Tab-separated table of N, CA and C in Angstrom:
chain	number	residue	atom	x	y	z
A	1	MET	N	27.183	7.074	-22.578
A	1	MET	CA	26.110	6.833	-22.030
A	1	MET	C	25.493	7.718	-21.357
A	2	GLU	N	24.278	8.203	-21.798
A	2	GLU	CA	23.349	9.125	-21.218
A	2	GLU	C	22.135	8.774	-19.985
A	3	TYR	N	21.873	9.810	-19.381
A	3	TYR	CA	21.289	9.856	-18.140
A	3	TYR	C	20.028	10.774	-18.050
A	4	GLY	N	19.023	9.962	-17.959
A	4	GLY	CA	17.789	10.891	-17.562
A	4	GLY	C	17.143	10.842	-16.273
A	5	GLU	N	15.787	11.410	-16.283
A	5	GLU	CA	15.286	11.469	-15.212
A	5	GLU	C	13.903	11.246	-15.279
A	6	GLY	N	12.949	10.636	-14.688
A	6	GLY	CA	11.609	10.532	-14.266
A	6	GLY	C	11.010	10.484	-13.090
A	7	SER	N	9.711	10.185	-13.318
A	7	SER	CA	9.176	10.616	-11.649
A	7	SER	C	7.847	9.425	-12.177
A	8	TYR	N	7.367	8.846	-11.063
A	8	TYR	CA	6.537	7.770	-11.156
A	8	TYR	C	5.553	7.937	-9.881
A	9	THR	N	4.385	7.712	-9.714
A	9	THR	CA	3.604	7.956	-8.730
A	9	THR	C	2.568	6.730	-8.430
A	10	ILE	N	2.669	6.306	-7.080
A	10	ILE	CA	2.073	4.994	-6.968
A	10	ILE	C	1.247	5.227	-5.687
A	11	SER	N	-0.146	4.726	-6.062
A	11	SER	CA	-1.341	4.842	-5.378
A	11	SER	C	-1.964	3.661	-4.974
A	12	VAL	N	-2.209	3.594	-3.840
A	12	VAL	CA	-2.891	2.353	-3.203
A	12	VAL	C	-4.196	2.991	-2.601
A	13	GLU	N	-5.485	2.107	-3.168
A	13	GLU	CA	-6.795	2.514	-2.743
A	13	GLU	C	-7.245	1.420	-2.134
A	14	TRP	N	-8.118	1.604	-0.942
A	14	TRP	CA	-8.487	0.369	-0.219
A	14	TRP	C	-9.942	0.822	0.323
A	15	PRO	N	-11.316	0.501	-0.319
A	15	PRO	CA	-12.740	1.118	-0.111
A	15	PRO	C	-12.945	0.687	1.236
A	16	TYR	N	-13.151	1.478	2.106
A	16	TYR	CA	-13.544	0.822	3.674
A	16	TYR	C	-15.172	0.605	3.450
A	17	GLU	N	-15.697	0.633	2.694
A	17	GLU	CA	-17.354	0.083	2.543
A	17	GLU	C	-17.333	-1.161	1.370
A	18	SER	N	-17.201	-2.269	1.679
A	18	SER	CA	-17.395	-2.836	0.751
A	18	SER	C	-18.756	-3.797	0.513
A	19	GLY	N	-19.608	-3.014	1.234
A	19	GLY	CA	-21.100	-3.781	1.274
A	19	GLY	C	-20.867	-4.704	2.012
A	20	ASN	N	-20.329	-5.592	2.438
A	20	ASN	CA	-20.068	-6.476	3.715
A	20	ASN	C	-19.999	-5.992	4.899
A	21	ASP	N	-20.973	-5.738	5.573
A	21	ASP	CA	-20.993	-5.028	6.818
A	21	ASP	C	-20.050	-5.758	8.169
A	22	GLU	N	-20.178	-6.929	7.730
A	22	GLU	CA	-19.203	-7.934	8.507
A	22	GLU	C	-18.158	-8.042	8.344
A	23	GLN	N	-17.793	-8.156	7.200
A	23	GLN	CA	-15.995	-7.972	6.782
A	23	GLN	C	-15.458	-6.760	6.842
A	24	ASP	N	-16.224	-5.511	6.803
A	24	ASP	CA	-16.083	-4.274	7.057
A	24	ASP	C	-15.211	-4.053	8.310
A	25	THR	N	-16.404	-4.218	9.176
A	25	THR	CA	-16.111	-4.491	10.792
A	25	THR	C	-14.973	-5.233	11.251
A	26	PHE	N	-14.879	-6.335	10.963
A	26	PHE	CA	-13.688	-7.152	11.133
A	26	PHE	C	-12.189	-6.363	10.557
A	27	TRP	N	-12.382	-6.088	8.974
A	27	TRP	CA	-11.063	-5.359	9.037
A	27	TRP	C	-10.837	-4.141	9.673
A	28	GLY	N	-11.734	-3.394	10.082
A	28	GLY	CA	-11.754	-2.143	10.783
A	28	GLY	C	-11.009	-2.054	12.058
A	29	GLU	N	-11.743	-3.199	12.687
A	29	GLU	CA	-11.427	-3.547	13.995
A	29	GLU	C	-10.062	-4.076	14.366
A	30	ALA	N	-9.674	-5.061	13.153
A	30	ALA	CA	-8.248	-5.691	12.890
A	30	ALA	C	-7.148	-4.323	12.943
A	31	ALA	N	-7.600	-3.466	11.977
A	31	ALA	CA	-6.796	-2.415	11.706
A	31	ALA	C	-6.383	-1.371	13.162
A	32	TYR	N	-7.757	-1.053	13.423
A	32	TYR	CA	-7.419	-0.082	14.852
A	32	TYR	C	-6.427	-1.150	16.104
A	33	ASP	N	-6.795	-2.033	16.321
A	33	ASP	CA	-5.843	-2.997	16.963
A	33	ASP	C	-4.552	-3.208	16.769
A	34	PHE	N	-3.964	-3.353	15.508
A	34	PHE	CA	-2.757	-3.171	15.180
A	34	PHE	C	-1.897	-1.733	15.292
A	35	ASN	N	-2.943	-0.943	15.160
A	35	ASN	CA	-2.423	0.432	15.240
A	35	ASN	C	-2.260	0.764	16.798
A	36	GLU	N	-3.150	0.600	17.710
A	36	GLU	CA	-3.168	0.344	19.112
A	36	GLU	C	-1.866	-0.308	19.729
A	37	GLU	N	-1.661	-1.541	18.867
A	37	GLU	CA	-0.742	-2.149	19.564
A	37	GLU	C	0.930	-2.026	19.078
A	38	ASN	N	0.693	-1.443	17.722
A	38	ASN	CA	2.074	-1.392	16.977
A	38	ASN	C	2.002	0.376	16.995
A	39	PRO	N	2.058	1.292	17.962
A	39	PRO	CA	2.098	2.645	17.344
A	39	PRO	C	3.247	3.428	16.289
A	40	ASN	N	4.208	2.998	16.722
A	40	ASN	CA	5.366	3.082	15.700
A	40	ASN	C	5.800	2.432	14.406
A	41	THR	N	4.711	1.526	14.232
A	41	THR	CA	4.749	0.895	13.030
A	41	THR	C	4.077	1.105	11.814
A	42	ALA	N	4.659	1.281	10.696
A	42	ALA	CA	3.440	1.458	9.365
A	42	ALA	C	2.389	0.429	9.338
A	43	SER	N	1.341	0.795	8.934
A	43	SER	CA	0.149	-0.219	8.519
A	43	SER	C	0.493	-0.692	7.410
A	44	LEU	N	1.143	-0.268	6.354
A	44	LEU	CA	1.511	-0.565	4.933
A	44	LEU	C	2.822	-0.373	4.820
A	45	SER	N	3.361	-1.360	3.951
A	45	SER	CA	4.424	-1.314	3.695
A	45	SER	C	4.739	-1.973	2.397
A	46	LEU	N	5.282	-0.811	1.398
A	46	LEU	CA	5.513	-1.658	0.285
A	46	LEU	C	6.873	-1.750	-0.403
A	47	THR	N	7.399	-2.885	-1.307
A	47	THR	CA	8.871	-2.838	-1.459
A	47	THR	C	8.462	-2.885	-2.987
A	48	ILE	N	9.277	-2.076	-4.068
A	48	ILE	CA	9.012	-1.985	-5.102
A	48	ILE	C	10.365	-2.068	-6.061
A	49	ILE	N	10.536	-2.791	-6.627
A	49	ILE	CA	11.545	-3.182	-7.465
A	49	ILE	C	11.181	-2.720	-8.928
A	50	LEU	N	12.004	-1.269	-9.588
A	50	LEU	CA	11.679	-1.058	-11.023
A	50	LEU	C	12.870	-1.273	-11.595
A	51	ILE	N	12.481	-1.607	-12.839
A	51	ILE	CA	13.738	-1.738	-13.592
A	51	ILE	C	13.436	-0.994	-15.132
A	52	ALA	N	13.989	-0.137	-15.581
A	52	ALA	CA	13.686	0.536	-16.784
A	52	ALA	C	14.453	0.473	-17.658
A	53	GLN	N	14.421	-0.057	-18.934
A	53	GLN	CA	15.641	0.192	-19.903
A	53	GLN	C	15.149	0.529	-21.319
A	54	GLN	N	15.941	1.162	-21.920
A	54	GLN	CA	15.655	1.641	-22.971
A	54	GLN	C	16.407	0.761	-24.146
A	55	ARG	N	15.527	0.601	-25.084
A	55	ARG	CA	15.754	-0.357	-26.241
A	55	ARG	C	16.585	0.567	-27.348
A	56	GLU	N	17.134	0.067	-28.042
A	56	GLU	CA	17.504	0.864	-29.323
A	56	GLU	C	16.649	0.590	-30.378
């Protein structure tokens, strides 16, 4: 069995200006409140399962 190496880049984009000022304000304030109430907690957490297989 041979072993190899690879790298992956994962990025997340969340535009802060959706064009809906009411909704943008709601989510902005909710994010601020969460950060104030949970200063030691990540605002975003991802769990990723990656399975790579090579077929002959």
